[in-house]
Tab-separated table of C-alpha atoms in Angstrom:
chain	number	residue	atom	x	y	z
A	1	UNK	CA	-0.180	0.163	-0.325
A	2	UNK	CA	2.950	2.281	0.726
A	3	UNK	CA	4.653	1.610	-2.898
A	4	UNK	CA	1.757	2.333	-4.518
A	5	UNK	CA	0.385	5.510	-2.591
A	6	UNK	CA	4.108	6.564	-3.581
A	7	UNK	CA	3.240	5.801	-7.266
A	8	UNK	CA	0.298	7.750	-7.400
A	9	UNK	CA	1.336	10.986	-5.538
A	10	UNK	CA	4.257	10.688	-8.594
A	11	UNK	CA	1.618	10.625	-10.973
A	12	UNK	CA	-0.493	13.045	-9.944
A	13	UNK	CA	1.870	15.286	-9.761
A	14	UNK	CA	3.886	14.785	-13.106
A	15	UNK	CA	0.396	14.912	-15.182
A	16	UNK	CA	0.758	18.497	-15.383
A	17	UNK	CA	4.274	18.113	-16.748
A	18	UNK	CA	3.298	15.671	-19.039
A	19	UNK	CA	0.114	17.882	-19.973
A	20	UNK	CA	2.398	20.986	-20.370
A	21	UNK	CA	2.836	21.327	-24.406
A	22	UNK	CA	-1.235	20.765	-24.395
A	23	UNK	CA	-1.546	23.221	-22.032
A	24	UNK	CA	0.242	25.922	-23.797
A	25	UNK	CA	-1.454	24.971	-26.800
A	26	UNK	CA	-4.706	25.978	-25.544
A	27	UNK	CA	-3.584	29.212	-23.281
A	28	UNK	CA	-1.101	30.856	-25.101
A	29	UNK	CA	1.019	30.399	-22.050
A	30	UNK	CA	4.903	31.311	-22.001
A	31	UNK	CA	7.589	29.265	-20.483
A	32	UNK	CA	8.159	31.765	-17.732
A	33	UNK	CA	4.282	31.524	-16.863
A	34	UNK	CA	4.845	27.622	-17.135
A	35	UNK	CA	7.482	27.955	-14.492
A	36	UNK	CA	5.462	29.779	-12.055
A	37	UNK	CA	1.866	27.074	-12.227
A	38	UNK	CA	5.016	24.443	-11.630
A	39	UNK	CA	6.293	26.798	-8.833
A	40	UNK	CA	2.918	26.883	-7.045
A	41	UNK	CA	3.430	23.251	-6.517
A	42	UNK	CA	6.599	22.980	-5.032
A	43	UNK	CA	6.435	26.306	-3.339
A	44	UNK	CA	2.986	24.624	-1.027
A	45	UNK	CA	4.704	21.423	-1.118
A	46	UNK	CA	7.737	22.814	0.798
A	47	UNK	CA	6.009	25.060	3.066
A	48	UNK	CA	3.785	22.148	4.512
A	49	UNK	CA	5.870	19.053	4.847
A	50	UNK	CA	6.033	20.052	8.532
A	51	UNK	CA	2.869	20.458	8.942
A	52	UNK	CA	2.012	16.756	7.540
A	53	UNK	CA	4.715	15.257	9.393
A	54	UNK	CA	2.673	16.738	12.316
A	55	UNK	CA	0.067	15.456	11.116
A	56	UNK	CA	1.270	11.805	11.482
A	57	UNK	CA	2.345	11.932	14.385
A	58	UNK	CA	-0.385	13.717	16.368
A	59	UNK	CA	-3.242	11.271	14.720
A	60	UNK	CA	-1.891	8.400	13.466
A	61	UNK	CA	-0.699	8.023	9.654
A	62	UNK	CA	-4.353	5.680	9.064
A	63	UNK	CA	-6.110	9.061	10.020
A	64	UNK	CA	-3.971	11.476	8.682
A	65	UNK	CA	-2.605	10.150	5.289
A	66	UNK	CA	-6.717	8.617	3.959
A	67	UNK	CA	-7.611	13.183	4.418
A	68	UNK	CA	-4.635	14.262	3.021
A	69	UNK	CA	-5.044	11.410	-0.209
A	70	UNK	CA	-8.885	12.446	-0.914
A	71	UNK	CA	-7.281	16.129	-0.195
A	72	UNK	CA	-4.951	15.784	-3.042
A	73	UNK	CA	-7.194	13.761	-4.811
A	74	UNK	CA	-9.807	16.320	-5.151
A	75	UNK	CA	-7.272	19.304	-6.504
A	76	UNK	CA	-6.482	16.996	-9.173
A	77	UNK	CA	-9.879	16.596	-10.262
A	78	UNK	CA	-9.988	20.121	-10.521
A	79	UNK	CA	-6.956	21.279	-11.823
A	80	UNK	CA	-8.928	19.731	-15.276
A	81	UNK	CA	-11.782	22.732	-14.586
A	82	UNK	CA	-9.395	25.808	-14.221
A	83	UNK	CA	-9.320	28.444	-17.225
A	84	UNK	CA	-6.339	30.926	-16.393
A	85	UNK	CA	-2.736	31.017	-14.912
A	86	UNK	CA	-4.434	32.473	-12.194
A	87	UNK	CA	-6.426	29.349	-12.149
A	88	UNK	CA	-4.517	26.459	-12.514
A	89	UNK	CA	-1.357	28.143	-10.128
A	90	UNK	CA	-3.889	28.141	-6.721
A	91	UNK	CA	-5.238	24.817	-7.529
A	92	UNK	CA	-1.861	23.686	-7.858
A	93	UNK	CA	-1.124	25.424	-4.836
A	94	UNK	CA	-3.928	23.660	-2.720
A	95	UNK	CA	-2.689	20.681	-4.547
A	96	UNK	CA	0.948	20.463	-3.104
A	97	UNK	CA	-1.147	21.520	0.204
A	98	UNK	CA	-2.362	18.035	0.659
A	99	UNK	CA	0.619	16.133	-1.544
A	100	UNK	CA	3.393	17.793	1.472
A	101	UNK	CA	2.287	14.949	3.883
A	102	UNK	CA	2.340	11.995	1.599
A	103	UNK	CA	6.223	11.530	2.359
A	104	UNK	CA	6.391	12.253	6.403
A	105	UNK	CA	3.132	10.316	7.515
A	106	UNK	CA	3.763	7.639	5.026
A	107	UNK	CA	7.558	7.663	6.895
A	108	UNK	CA	6.064	7.414	10.225
A	109	UNK	CA	3.769	4.434	9.234
A	110	UNK	CA	7.193	2.298	8.912
A	111	UNK	CA	8.352	3.464	11.895
A	112	UNK	CA	6.327	1.546	13.835
A	113	UNK	CA	6.557	-1.833	11.250
A	114	UNK	CA	10.353	-1.408	10.186
A	115	UNK	CA	13.083	-3.396	11.289
A	116	UNK	CA	16.078	-1.069	11.612
A	117	UNK	CA	18.456	-3.557	9.133
A	118	UNK	CA	15.104	-3.226	6.984
A	119	UNK	CA	14.520	0.049	6.404
A	120	UNK	CA	17.004	0.829	2.915
A	121	UNK	CA	15.156	-1.402	1.373
A	122	UNK	CA	11.630	-0.540	2.497
A	123	UNK	CA	12.726	3.535	2.092
A	124	UNK	CA	14.258	2.411	-1.920
A	125	UNK	CA	11.209	0.076	-2.803
A	126	UNK	CA	8.891	2.885	-1.663
A	127	UNK	CA	10.256	4.913	-3.573
A	128	UNK	CA	11.121	3.537	-6.314
A	129	UNK	CA	6.901	2.726	-6.449
A	130	UNK	CA	7.213	6.682	-7.102
A	131	UNK	CA	9.503	7.004	-10.063
A	132	UNK	CA	7.722	4.139	-11.274
A	133	UNK	CA	4.283	6.088	-10.823
A	134	UNK	CA	6.754	9.320	-12.596
A	135	UNK	CA	8.403	6.972	-15.760
A	136	UNK	CA	4.694	5.784	-16.607
A	137	UNK	CA	2.982	8.827	-16.060
A	138	UNK	CA	3.780	10.717	-19.624
A	139	UNK	CA	3.209	7.451	-21.429
A	140	UNK	CA	0.018	7.168	-19.906
A	141	UNK	CA	-1.092	11.076	-20.080
A	142	UNK	CA	0.013	11.195	-23.695
A	143	UNK	CA	-1.993	8.306	-24.547
A	144	UNK	CA	-4.882	9.479	-22.820
A	145	UNK	CA	-4.920	12.785	-23.928
A	146	UNK	CA	-4.723	11.499	-27.746
A	147	UNK	CA	-8.165	10.073	-27.018
A	148	UNK	CA	-9.528	12.602	-24.454
A	149	UNK	CA	-7.665	15.531	-24.372
A	150	UNK	CA	-5.658	17.187	-21.285
A	151	UNK	CA	-8.146	17.780	-18.676
A	152	UNK	CA	-9.026	13.614	-18.453
A	153	UNK	CA	-5.988	12.460	-16.914
A	154	UNK	CA	-6.459	14.731	-13.892
A	155	UNK	CA	-9.636	13.077	-13.528
A	156	UNK	CA	-9.250	9.592	-13.757
A	157	UNK	CA	-6.039	9.900	-11.731
A	158	UNK	CA	-7.890	11.781	-9.094
A	159	UNK	CA	-10.408	8.218	-8.260
A	160	UNK	CA	-7.312	6.076	-8.247
A	161	UNK	CA	-6.355	8.345	-5.563
A	162	UNK	CA	-9.793	8.522	-3.142
A	163	UNK	CA	-10.068	4.811	-4.171
A	164	UNK	CA	-6.724	3.942	-2.147
A	165	UNK	CA	-7.685	5.930	0.434
A	166	UNK	CA	-10.927	3.951	1.098
A	167	UNK	CA	-8.876	1.077	1.566
A	168	UNK	CA	-5.384	2.409	3.592
A	169	UNK	CA	-8.040	3.654	6.118
A	170	UNK	CA	-10.008	-0.153	6.725
A	171	UNK	CA	-7.004	-2.143	5.980
A	172	UNK	CA	-4.048	-0.271	7.925
A	173	UNK	CA	-3.178	0.129	11.429
A	174	UNK	CA	-1.063	2.348	13.057
A	175	UNK	CA	0.238	-0.387	15.245
A	176	UNK	CA	0.943	-4.034	14.432
A	177	UNK	CA	-0.211	-5.242	17.719
A	178	UNK	CA	-3.899	-3.411	16.233
A	179	UNK	CA	-3.727	-5.762	13.478
A	180	UNK	CA	-5.579	-8.706	13.491
A	181	UNK	CA	-2.869	-10.137	11.128
A	182	UNK	CA	-0.369	-9.755	12.865
A	183	UNK	CA	0.874	-12.753	15.518
A	184	UNK	CA	2.567	-13.064	18.470
A	185	UNK	CA	6.339	-13.523	17.552
A	186	UNK	CA	6.001	-10.984	15.055
A	187	UNK	CA	4.535	-8.756	17.368
A	188	UNK	CA	7.546	-9.075	20.044
A	189	UNK	CA	10.423	-9.725	16.994
A	190	UNK	CA	9.183	-6.207	16.045
A	191	UNK	CA	8.899	-4.952	19.707
A	192	UNK	CA	13.081	-6.483	20.466
A	193	UNK	CA	14.350	-5.074	17.601
A	194	UNK	CA	12.478	-1.595	17.746
A	195	UNK	CA	13.969	-1.326	21.200
A	196	UNK	CA	10.708	-0.308	22.855
A	197	UNK	CA	7.137	-1.027	23.182
A	198	UNK	CA	5.577	-0.536	19.838
A	199	UNK	CA	2.270	0.394	21.090
A	200	UNK	CA	1.134	3.444	24.159
A	201	UNK	CA	0.326	6.641	24.213
A	202	UNK	CA	1.833	9.244	21.124
A	203	UNK	CA	4.283	11.527	22.803
A	204	UNK	CA	4.514	15.266	21.908
A	205	UNK	CA	7.712	16.028	19.052
A	206	UNK	CA	10.637	17.275	20.720
A	207	UNK	CA	11.554	20.204	18.340
A	208	UNK	CA	13.872	21.776	19.964
A	209	UNK	CA	15.676	19.502	20.417
A	210	UNK	CA	15.111	18.111	16.396
A	211	UNK	CA	15.280	21.876	14.863
A	212	UNK	CA	19.110	22.683	16.823
A	213	UNK	CA	20.529	19.331	15.896
A	214	UNK	CA	22.936	19.953	13.607
A	215	UNK	CA	23.040	16.750	11.598
A	216	UNK	CA	18.659	17.865	10.766
A	217	UNK	CA	20.641	20.701	8.955
A	218	UNK	CA	23.420	18.800	7.241
A	219	UNK	CA	20.284	16.127	6.159
A	220	UNK	CA	17.827	19.007	4.990
A	221	UNK	CA	20.313	20.698	2.940
A	222	UNK	CA	21.836	17.715	1.492
A	223	UNK	CA	18.128	16.832	0.439
A	224	UNK	CA	17.679	20.665	-0.836
A	225	UNK	CA	20.750	20.049	-3.309
A	226	UNK	CA	19.137	16.432	-3.948
A	227	UNK	CA	15.340	17.885	-4.449
A	228	UNK	CA	16.207	20.968	-7.210
A	229	UNK	CA	17.925	18.252	-9.190
A	230	UNK	CA	15.179	16.155	-9.007
A	231	UNK	CA	12.728	18.443	-10.078
A	232	UNK	CA	14.122	19.286	-13.185
A	233	UNK	CA	13.540	15.678	-14.132
A	234	UNK	CA	9.555	16.002	-13.010
A	235	UNK	CA	8.993	19.699	-14.011
A	236	UNK	CA	10.872	20.439	-17.197
A	237	UNK	CA	12.752	17.299	-18.632
A	238	UNK	CA	9.891	16.589	-20.831
A	239	UNK	CA	9.593	19.947	-22.150
A	240	UNK	CA	13.515	20.045	-22.633
A	241	UNK	CA	13.159	16.950	-25.267
A	242	UNK	CA	10.518	18.938	-27.176
A	243	UNK	CA	12.684	21.974	-27.534
A	244	UNK	CA	16.211	21.153	-27.125
A	245	UNK	CA	15.713	17.607	-29.518
A	246	UNK	CA	12.513	18.099	-31.877
A	247	UNK	CA	10.979	15.011	-30.193
A	248	UNK	CA	7.013	14.594	-31.022
A	249	UNK	CA	4.583	14.637	-28.362
A	250	UNK	CA	4.450	10.402	-28.659
A	251	UNK	CA	8.071	10.802	-28.757
A	252	UNK	CA	8.375	12.709	-25.556
A	253	UNK	CA	5.859	10.590	-23.537
A	254	UNK	CA	8.305	7.667	-24.396
A	255	UNK	CA	11.836	9.407	-23.713
A	256	UNK	CA	10.622	11.383	-20.874
A	257	UNK	CA	10.425	8.021	-19.162
A	258	UNK	CA	13.125	6.725	-19.650
A	259	UNK	CA	15.204	7.911	-16.973
A	260	UNK	CA	12.501	7.981	-14.179
A	261	UNK	CA	12.695	3.973	-15.110
A	262	UNK	CA	16.000	3.529	-14.167
A	263	UNK	CA	15.545	6.055	-11.321
A	264	UNK	CA	13.094	3.066	-10.140
A	265	UNK	CA	16.176	0.343	-10.043
A	266	UNK	CA	18.807	2.885	-8.354
A	267	UNK	CA	16.113	3.544	-5.674
A	268	UNK	CA	15.874	-0.077	-5.103
A	269	UNK	CA	19.713	-0.953	-5.702
A	270	UNK	CA	20.747	2.045	-3.298
A	271	UNK	CA	18.638	0.889	-0.334
A	272	UNK	CA	19.126	-2.533	-0.848
A	273	UNK	CA	23.131	-2.337	-0.753
A	274	UNK	CA	23.036	-0.061	1.766
A	275	UNK	CA	20.939	-2.482	3.863
A	276	UNK	CA	23.650	-5.177	2.663
A	277	UNK	CA	26.961	-3.651	3.868
A	278	UNK	CA	25.106	-2.597	7.552
A	279	UNK	CA	24.280	-6.071	7.967
A	280	UNK	CA	28.083	-6.990	7.034
A	281	UNK	CA	29.847	-4.161	9.334
A	282	UNK	CA	27.707	-3.276	11.458
A	283	UNK	CA	28.126	0.220	11.033
A	284	UNK	CA	25.548	2.387	10.387
A	285	UNK	CA	26.836	5.817	9.741
A	286	UNK	CA	29.113	3.920	6.685
A	287	UNK	CA	26.102	2.185	5.764
A	288	UNK	CA	24.508	4.755	4.626
A	289	UNK	CA	27.530	7.310	3.614
A	290	UNK	CA	28.829	5.324	1.300
A	291	UNK	CA	26.128	4.488	-1.419
A	292	UNK	CA	24.736	8.182	-0.946
A	293	UNK	CA	28.328	9.558	-1.891
A	294	UNK	CA	28.686	7.870	-4.649
A	295	UNK	CA	25.513	8.262	-6.190
A	296	UNK	CA	25.424	11.768	-6.047
A	297	UNK	CA	29.263	11.719	-8.008
A	298	UNK	CA	27.901	9.299	-10.419
A	299	UNK	CA	25.024	11.675	-11.252
A	300	UNK	CA	26.876	14.557	-11.726
A	301	UNK	CA	29.602	12.931	-13.937
A	302	UNK	CA	26.613	11.499	-16.110
A	303	UNK	CA	25.107	14.954	-16.476
A	304	UNK	CA	28.090	16.960	-18.135
A	305	UNK	CA	28.120	14.232	-20.450
A	306	UNK	CA	24.007	14.487	-21.742
A	307	UNK	CA	25.239	18.119	-22.119
A	308	UNK	CA	27.922	17.757	-24.216
A	309	UNK	CA	26.350	14.974	-26.282
A	310	UNK	CA	25.349	16.339	-29.895
A	311	UNK	CA	23.124	13.334	-30.453
A	312	UNK	CA	19.787	12.683	-28.620
A	313	UNK	CA	19.620	9.141	-28.149
A	314	UNK	CA	23.231	9.000	-26.082
A	315	UNK	CA	21.833	11.971	-24.845
A	316	UNK	CA	18.791	10.167	-23.035
A	317	UNK	CA	21.308	7.419	-22.194
A	318	UNK	CA	23.568	9.690	-19.734
A	319	UNK	CA	20.143	11.435	-18.469
A	320	UNK	CA	19.026	7.972	-17.575
A	321	UNK	CA	22.783	6.759	-15.934
A	322	UNK	CA	22.628	10.548	-14.166
A	323	UNK	CA	19.618	10.065	-12.571
A	324	UNK	CA	20.419	6.330	-11.393
A	325	UNK	CA	22.578	7.855	-9.943
A	326	UNK	CA	20.695	10.518	-8.196
A	327	UNK	CA	18.255	7.749	-6.909
A	328	UNK	CA	20.739	5.493	-5.382
A	329	UNK	CA	21.097	8.250	-2.616
A	330	UNK	CA	17.210	8.748	-1.936
A	331	UNK	CA	16.360	5.529	-0.130
A	332	UNK	CA	19.261	6.042	2.199
A	333	UNK	CA	18.072	9.537	2.355
A	334	UNK	CA	15.357	8.419	3.671
A	335	UNK	CA	16.248	5.473	5.854
A	336	UNK	CA	18.977	8.167	7.630
A	337	UNK	CA	15.572	9.947	8.417
A	338	UNK	CA	13.946	6.765	10.630
A	339	UNK	CA	17.640	6.220	11.745
A	340	UNK	CA	17.774	9.395	13.434
A	341	UNK	CA	14.171	10.098	14.214
A	342	UNK	CA	12.908	6.504	15.264
A	343	UNK	CA	9.417	6.821	16.486
A	344	UNK	CA	8.961	10.761	15.206
A	345	UNK	CA	10.487	10.093	11.634
A	346	UNK	CA	7.554	12.059	10.767
A	347	UNK	CA	8.820	15.437	11.518
A	348	UNK	CA	12.274	14.497	10.623
A	349	UNK	CA	11.582	13.942	7.305
A	350	UNK	CA	9.654	16.482	7.339
A	351	UNK	CA	12.222	19.218	7.827
A	352	UNK	CA	14.454	17.247	5.402
A	353	UNK	CA	11.390	16.927	2.621
A	354	UNK	CA	11.019	20.858	3.393
A	355	UNK	CA	14.438	21.516	2.064
A	356	UNK	CA	14.410	19.194	-0.389
A	357	UNK	CA	11.314	20.705	-1.762
A	358	UNK	CA	11.935	24.184	-1.440
A	359	UNK	CA	14.820	23.086	-3.831
A	360	UNK	CA	12.148	21.829	-6.047
A	361	UNK	CA	10.611	25.073	-6.015
A	362	UNK	CA	13.977	26.942	-6.975
A	363	UNK	CA	14.300	24.815	-10.368
A	364	UNK	CA	10.590	24.871	-11.384
A	365	UNK	CA	11.026	28.575	-11.306
A	366	UNK	CA	14.299	29.522	-12.148
A	367	UNK	CA	14.948	26.886	-14.814
A	368	UNK	CA	12.332	29.027	-16.901
A	369	UNK	CA	14.484	32.214	-16.773
A	370	UNK	CA	17.243	30.151	-17.290
A	371	UNK	CA	16.245	28.811	-20.510
A	372	UNK	CA	14.891	31.795	-21.634
A	373	UNK	CA	18.460	34.118	-20.896
A	374	UNK	CA	21.257	31.073	-21.107
A	375	UNK	CA	19.704	28.083	-22.639
A	376	UNK	CA	18.812	24.648	-21.464
A	377	UNK	CA	22.635	23.678	-20.839
A	378	UNK	CA	23.009	25.803	-18.323
A	379	UNK	CA	19.779	25.444	-16.564
A	380	UNK	CA	21.172	21.282	-16.113
A	381	UNK	CA	24.723	22.662	-16.038
A	382	UNK	CA	23.632	23.592	-12.071
A	383	UNK	CA	22.580	19.952	-11.156
A	384	UNK	CA	26.363	19.266	-11.478
A	385	UNK	CA	27.495	21.544	-8.892
A	386	UNK	CA	24.614	20.932	-6.667
A	387	UNK	CA	25.343	17.285	-6.964
A	388	UNK	CA	29.317	18.021	-6.299
A	389	UNK	CA	27.932	19.912	-2.967
A	390	UNK	CA	25.383	16.930	-1.896
A	391	UNK	CA	28.209	14.211	-1.858
A	392	UNK	CA	30.583	16.788	-0.027
A	393	UNK	CA	27.412	17.300	2.760
A	394	UNK	CA	27.202	13.781	3.264
A	395	UNK	CA	30.780	12.786	4.490
A	396	UNK	CA	29.764	15.069	7.777
A	397	UNK	CA	26.149	12.788	7.886
A	398	UNK	CA	26.122	10.207	11.009
A	399	UNK	CA	23.009	7.490	10.862
A	400	UNK	CA	23.838	7.340	14.086
A	401	UNK	CA	23.233	9.921	15.891
A	402	UNK	CA	19.833	10.376	17.052
A	403	UNK	CA	18.398	13.878	17.137
A	404	UNK	CA	16.557	14.044	20.311
A	405	UNK	CA	17.744	12.149	23.331
A	406	UNK	CA	15.576	10.245	25.696
A	407	UNK	CA	14.849	11.333	28.921
A	408	UNK	CA	16.289	8.404	31.554
A	409	UNK	CA	15.172	7.231	34.815
A	410	UNK	CA	16.477	10.544	37.169
A	411	UNK	CA	14.182	12.723	34.775
A	412	UNK	CA	17.408	14.420	32.683
A	413	UNK	CA	17.420	13.357	29.061
A	414	UNK	CA	20.638	11.350	27.558
A	415	UNK	CA	21.411	10.555	23.452
A	416	UNK	CA	20.105	7.716	22.123
A	417	UNK	CA	21.170	5.240	19.753
A	418	UNK	CA	19.460	3.886	17.391
A	419	UNK	CA	18.573	0.015	17.575
A	420	UNK	CA	20.971	-1.808	15.411
A	421	UNK	CA	23.814	0.204	15.003
A	422	UNK	CA	27.079	-1.832	14.956
A	423	UNK	CA	30.252	-1.359	16.855
A	424	UNK	CA	31.863	1.351	15.237
A	425	UNK	CA	29.173	4.480	15.659
A	426	UNK	CA	28.533	6.914	17.852
A	427	UNK	CA	25.795	8.196	20.077
A	428	UNK	CA	24.195	11.772	19.813
A	429	UNK	CA	25.691	13.919	22.387
A	430	UNK	CA	23.416	17.659	20.896
A	431	UNK	CA	20.463	18.169	23.026
């Protein structure tokens, strides 16, 4: 169910990117105007990450996730009824408010279910679902537009989201102890692995500790670099193929999907390799760090190869390798949010994803200007620089440092190590 909702989030956000040529044809919007329409979603998506994560931590993923999916699905449908740039900007902003809580709340939904040694894989495969949704969407949207026009895919995708929300609410439970299909042995395994009771009342989110912890801001800055980069592929890549390489609408639908399809493989591989390193070495810090740094360096190198290639097919191939490298880092980044956030993973991942989507907002708006005044190669060169910065930042990110401290029996606070941490890791003293 979590993989599926990650797919749906990207189907609902990428549908407008694939529909941009048709929307421009009907309304005559300029490239800069399209940039602001795309940025409206990214801005609200960034601003409401923390409120969304708080909803999941406060009310539980079962209720919170069902509610926000219905909210954003409604505005997905309403996008089909917009009549001007202003109405489309407002609708996409309200749509982004709902989607903002999806990843933090879904991450929170895994925190009481997944063992520490499974978190990299779990985050990798769920984010693979998002990239699969993004990869399938251009092809599906182009086919639907050909049959019924650009408004039809918004209505169809909205119905899929509403159906998911209904199933989730009646099937999912916030805690393993509340689910009828979990047996006693499974409950005990989870309880032992997490090092605490899986049930009990929800605690207040320790915002002061989270927001004052250097690890939190290193993670956020790194993810801002990632967010800008993936934002280009999700918002602008289809138009790039049409403008820079002269692809037809049908051809664009196919080739815009390929980098995101390679991202699916990157998502699964990154999380899986990280967990394997953790399993063999017991060193959580190294397991997360190695994979992420390698992924960012690969992404930066392949971007430079892509924009200097004169052959369109070769260029697309390099873009595929770049997104593969970029997505190697995603499962690791969200696993780190689980590692350092634990039962407050919804709030920690919300802060991280806020930074990521502020980066994506910048990408959506700035790219319109960069392309207009300097060309497509300049817009994509930025990504190579950001990949190098993100790799450097990950040198200082330590998944073994939790961002909050547990009260001890005397009432004072002591820094906690994530469960399953290895012998070489260091517990946080940042309180």
